[in-house]
PDB file of C-alpha atoms and ligand atoms in Angstrom:
ATOM      1  CA  MET A 127     -79.003  41.586 -11.962  1.00 46.00           C
ATOM      2  CA  SER A 128     -77.018  42.606 -15.071  1.00 48.00           C
ATOM      3  CA  GLU A 129     -78.026  45.820 -16.685  1.00 61.00           C
ATOM      4  CA  GLU A 130     -76.655  44.767 -19.361  1.00 76.00           C
ATOM      5  CA  THR A 131     -79.236  42.019 -20.667  1.00 87.00           C
ATOM      6  CA  PRO A 132     -82.807  43.461 -20.400  1.00 95.00           C
ATOM      7  CA  ILE A 133     -84.725  40.494 -19.258  1.00 97.00           C
ATOM      8  CA  CYS A 134     -88.629  39.450 -20.040  1.00 98.00           C
ATOM      9  CA  SER A 135     -90.662  40.671 -17.276  1.00 96.00           C
ATOM     10  CA  ALA A 136     -93.038  37.714 -17.449  1.00 97.00           C
ATOM     11  CA  LYS A 137     -92.857  36.069 -14.202  1.00 95.00           C
ATOM     12  CA  GLY A 138     -90.608  33.015 -13.933  1.00 97.00           C
ATOM     13  CA  CYS A 139     -89.554  33.739 -17.544  1.00 97.00           C
ATOM     14  CA  ARG A 140     -85.514  34.776 -17.951  1.00 96.00           C
ATOM     15  CA  SER A 141     -85.181  35.074 -21.623  1.00 97.00           C
ATOM     16  CA  GLU A 142     -83.932  37.891 -22.831  1.00 97.00           C
ATOM     17  CA  ALA A 143     -86.169  41.008 -23.536  1.00 97.00           C
ATOM     18  CA  VAL A 144     -86.954  42.223 -27.381  1.00 97.00           C
ATOM     19  CA  TRP A 145     -90.009  44.052 -26.568  1.00 98.00           C
ATOM     20  CA  VAL A 146     -91.105  47.501 -24.475  1.00 98.00           C
ATOM     21  CA  LEU A 147     -94.561  47.709 -23.337  1.00 98.00           C
ATOM     22  CA  ALA A 148     -94.973  51.420 -22.470  1.00 97.00           C
ATOM     23  CA  TRP A 149     -98.503  51.568 -20.403  1.00 98.00           C
ATOM     24  CA  ASN A 150    -100.468  54.031 -18.119  1.00 98.00           C
ATOM     25  CA  ASN A 151    -102.509  53.087 -15.482  1.00 98.00           C
ATOM     26  CA  PRO A 152    -104.682  56.581 -15.186  1.00 96.00           C
ATOM     27  CA  LYS A 153    -105.996  55.867 -11.333  1.00 96.00           C
ATOM     28  CA  ILE A 154    -102.806  56.512 -10.493  1.00 96.00           C
ATOM     29  CA  HIS A 155     -99.969  57.950 -12.986  1.00 97.00           C
ATOM     30  CA  THR A 156    -100.495  61.257 -15.176  1.00 97.00           C
ATOM     31  CA  PRO A 157    -101.469  60.834 -18.231  1.00 94.00           C
ATOM     32  CA  GLU A 158     -98.093  60.882 -20.238  1.00 95.00           C
ATOM     33  CA  ARG A 159     -95.900  59.149 -17.486  1.00 96.00           C
ATOM     34  CA  ARG A 160     -94.901  55.757 -18.994  1.00 96.00           C
ATOM     35  CA  LYS A 161     -94.468  52.299 -17.036  1.00 97.00           C
ATOM     36  CA  THR A 162     -92.727  50.115 -19.302  1.00 97.00           C
ATOM     37  CA  TRP A 163     -92.496  46.135 -18.702  1.00 97.00           C
ATOM     38  CA  LEU A 164     -89.869  43.993 -21.351  1.00 98.00           C
ATOM     39  CA  ALA A 165     -91.522  40.591 -22.910  1.00 98.00           C
ATOM     40  CA  CYS A 166     -89.267  38.373 -24.936  1.00 98.00           C
ATOM     41  CA  GLU A 167     -91.201  37.086 -28.395  1.00 98.00           C
ATOM     42  CA  GLU A 168     -93.012  34.546 -26.635  1.00 98.00           C
ATOM     43  CA  HIS A 169     -94.145  36.904 -23.370  1.00 98.00           C
ATOM     44  CA  ARG A 170     -94.931  40.102 -26.212  1.00 98.00           C
ATOM     45  CA  GLU A 171     -98.593  38.703 -26.438  1.00 98.00           C
ATOM     46  CA  HIS A 172     -99.426  37.901 -23.122  1.00 97.00           C
ATOM     47  CA  LEU A 173     -98.350  40.795 -21.489  1.00 98.00           C
ATOM     48  CA  SER A 174     -99.639  42.916 -24.086  1.00 98.00           C
ATOM     49  CA  GLN A 175    -103.058  41.569 -23.106  1.00 98.00           C
ATOM     50  CA  PHE A 176    -102.820  41.773 -19.850  1.00 97.00           C
ATOM     51  CA  LEU A 177    -102.288  45.577 -19.957  1.00 98.00           C
ATOM     52  CA  GLY A 178    -104.984  45.832 -23.178  1.00 98.00           C
ATOM     53  CA  VAL A 179    -107.803  44.476 -20.943  1.00 98.00           C
ATOM     54  CA  ARG A 180    -106.924  46.592 -18.669  1.00 98.00           C
ATOM     55  CA  GLY A 181    -107.234  49.620 -20.903  1.00 97.00           C
ATOM     56  CA  PHE A 182    -103.588  50.144 -20.028  1.00 98.00           C
ATOM     57  CA  LEU A 183    -101.414  49.477 -22.956  1.00 98.00           C
ATOM     58  CA  LYS A 184    -100.120  52.505 -24.785  1.00 98.00           C
ATOM     59  CA  ASP A 185     -97.439  51.264 -27.214  1.00 97.00           C
ATOM     60  CA  VAL A 186     -95.293  48.177 -27.521  1.00 98.00           C
ATOM     61  CA  VAL A 187     -91.780  48.833 -29.647  1.00 97.00           C
ATOM     62  CA  LEU A 188     -88.806  47.455 -29.886  1.00 97.00           C
ATOM     63  CA  LEU A 189     -86.145  47.325 -27.216  1.00 96.00           C
ATOM     64  CA  SER A 190     -83.593  48.755 -30.004  1.00 94.00           C
ATOM     65  CA  GLU A 191     -86.196  51.401 -30.918  1.00 95.00           C
ATOM     66  CA  TRP A 192     -87.318  52.577 -27.658  1.00 94.00           C
ATOM     67  CA  GLU A 193     -83.374  53.337 -26.607  1.00 90.00           C
ATOM     68  CA  SER A 194     -82.511  54.623 -29.709  1.00 91.00           C
ATOM     69  CA  SER A 195     -86.062  57.197 -28.790  1.00 85.00           C
ATOM     70  CA  GLU A 196     -84.822  57.666 -25.202  1.00 77.00           C
ATOM     71  CA  ALA A 197     -81.496  58.202 -25.980  1.00 75.00           C
ATOM     72  CA  SER A 198     -82.751  61.387 -28.112  1.00 64.00           C
TER      73      SER A 198
HETATM   74 ZN1  LIG B  52     -90.243  36.415 -21.577  1.00 65.83          ZN
END
């Protein structure tokens, strides 16, 4: 598995990820903790909905923006 090319987290998808979905499960994570899923353009909505209906979704940002905010 290459570190260079982030791949979409959707099951069975091998597309390059464009989006980062930041989420938190309040039952198992402290409030400031962020788990992340990666999503391609096609699966962003599907994965967002999956997390959204559970009340877990915190943020959806472009991968490029996420990486630059992580670095700073
Ligand atoms: Zn995908």
